[in-house]
């Protein structure tokens, strides 16, 4: 009742059915008229007074506030349904976000489906163990756990991460340099914000990871594509290009998306160049745990003698995407800057999942799960490679045996995007390689995730892919004997590779 | 053993004890020499080959890679302890993050302590109920819960939020317009990124919320302080200033930090002005549920007929800070832009807490808790007001009875920062009002949170505050009879008010 009276009078004032200075009936007479208690009427009038719609003149009664600007009160309904779609002019949106929006979405962006590159083997995640740890930590939750956490993250987890990185990734750091973030995308975003001014040049692998490109675009950086080959980033080509980057973004362990391992020579050359021009190096070590030919490649960070490397890793790939926990290892000189940037973008990462993950690592579940997944992913990769060789012999598998996806090239000029769009209709979430290029001479190919797909799904998927690809291939190779159709570059990529 | 051999040889190569092209002993002879199995040696050599330190010449043996650039290999240890502190030149940090860093930290930034403005009554949070819901949801977790969530957030929660906002806050929206974010800081950050170019003018309340200022600073916006009075933002003063803002950031329900409620007149004037100059209005409704004189004030968003208002609210204040869940209600025209900005900064918000919060709302715990807290906070506020009047009669309490903190002014010229620094040494986390000003004529005063402090803590705290304040007051009023010391403005504020 209170609400009805309040809203009725407010609407009447806003619609100019009641005009400024108009006197309202007394609450007593209104109560009598409506045959209701006076209390809700008094409350509604008091609320309208508090909000400035009414004014009370002592001894004289209640009036519509004389301060209400007549011109602004219009006889049209407040917020009619669909009002939000009626904005007549195009909405102003910042240039940096427009640049993000200018790319096209592909159906491969969606979660789920065979060959999704962002999906670890969730069917084998020890969900019962995890749930038990969540439940235990929730039950033991103390009041202090409700507070904001530390901006750098829970110390317990930072210690576990530092130990793990030292022994598994040859990363040289103390827990004070480890910042827990909500995913590798947040780490890339913070790095771009801290390290680059709008217009600052940044080296970006060509082809490279779209998540990095999005972070650089939002930061307004000048993205300078530097080619990669089978030794990783071609540092000499970058230097020859004449730019002096403020920051260099690389994926040395398993280049995204072509799969090369950066050679020792290139690593030393990159660190030397970075030292000479005082550039930062951002090492995105997104899936380095999974290598099938040899052991994980030692990090670039561990070779750095000059504190120029920002090292990013994530638990998303190793555990599950919904976890939203990753980490950045920072040079000591950047710790304060990252804290400030995190404070301005997002407050500390939630405590509960950090507690659960610390336990999960401490009790040995993490190491056990990674070992198990390495075997499983190797098996799935083997099945995928065999299926491609059998069904799609015109495709060439690129990169080292590592990670949870592989890139395979198509004959030049084949429109990979068209194939991926068609495949998506059958639930195959294959991403086009050409989307990973900034410049306009992309290589055609497909990115096929195997981590989250079973051997049966992989085999059926590749058979279906052959049915989709063959007609396109026949059409394009006959139509273009001599003339190659140009694949259009895209300004936006594939969405969520990792977290 | 594998690791020792791998690291020993790697270090020898990097330190130039082994030179490029130098031949290594065969694995067999090395195994004999070291009296160990050949397997770890073979593995270590294979790893060093994969990483590019060694090369194998068929039939001839294993050599240090000839490609390693001699110049880059230096006889100094890799990553000695403390290497990260040895960067000889100052580190390059972006201008926007430097601007964040240029402010000084105050001890009131820390979590905990009496009078902390960012702290709800955690001692009364139904932690057992919450933990039970966490445990239940974790136990019932299915594989799909491990996937990435939706960028907009869990639909179940968005529906609950839309219903709640319609009935409690007169917000007009559908669940499609509600985006779940990790805190109101993330909402402010996304708004600044989407709505403003570097250099775009943005109106900012003077005094205003430092979290908003941080988000605007990081976006490189031109911050235009617009004064507030007891009707909230002085729109006419802003217009008279001559700027045409792209976006206007306001706290209409309970102005931060002075506590005014924006009047109906000003609301209509603001919306009209925004419509005329096509500016966006960002309504930060951070603690509107708690009002003690009347009912919660209807939102500005509900009055908007032109889809110009971005409405931000948070669960942090109502439940607990570690929750990290808040929401933005978006005009339909901005939904895609916010999704893209979120994708570039952070991936979807974790699913589990969203499930738990949906249950918590659906089962009525949320509404019950808010009602209980309203009574409790009113009581605590009453105790604080009485204690101030009794112990610190020279202070004037500002603003409406609402929220979980209050601002009280000090006599002009009293250095509020000094008082707060001293208070912090006794565990009183009082924030100086002068820190909330952008320009250099701040009003001196104190921000005292009561939500998270008991009546006993409040009374003891105010007694202690009198002991701290009186000498400062005596010194400054006697020393400056006629001459008033200038309070220095700060470029950085108070840290975490809310989430």
Coordinates of N, CA and C in Angstrom, one line a residue, chain B residues 40 43 57 59 79 133 167 171-172 332 340 359 402 459:
Chain B
X40 N 69.1 -41.0 -17.2 CA 68.9 -39.6 -16.9 C 69.9 -38.7 -17.7
X43 N 68.3 -38.3 -21.1 CA 67.1 -37.4 -21.0 C 67.6 -36.0 -20.9
X57 N 75.2 -34.2 -34.0 CA 75.6 -34.4 -35.4 C 75.7 -35.9 -35.6
X59 N 76.4 -39.5 -36.2 CA 77.6 -40.3 -36.3 C 78.8 -39.6 -35.7
X79 N 70.6 -15.6 -12.5 CA 69.6 -15.3 -11.5 C 70.2 -15.4 -10.1
X133 N 25.5 -23.6 2.1 CA 25.1 -23.5 0.6 C 26.3 -23.7 -0.2
X167 N 12.1 -4.3 -7.4 CA 11.2 -4.0 -6.2 C 11.8 -3.2 -5.2
X171 N 14.6 0.2 -10.0 CA 15.4 0.2 -11.3 C 14.6 -0.5 -12.3
X172 N 14.7 0.0 -13.5 CA 13.9 -0.6 -14.6 C 14.8 -1.4 -15.5
X332 N 20.7 -1.1 -23.1 CA 20.9 -2.2 -24.1 C 22.0 -1.9 -25.1
X340 N 32.7 -7.0 -24.4 CA 34.1 -6.9 -25.0 C 35.1 -6.4 -24.0
X359 N 21.0 -19.0 -4.5 CA 20.3 -19.8 -3.4 C 20.1 -18.9 -2.2
X402 N 22.3 7.4 7.0 CA 22.2 6.3 6.0 C 23.6 5.7 5.9
X459 N 32.6 3.3 21.2 CA 32.7 4.3 22.3 C 34.2 4.4 22.8

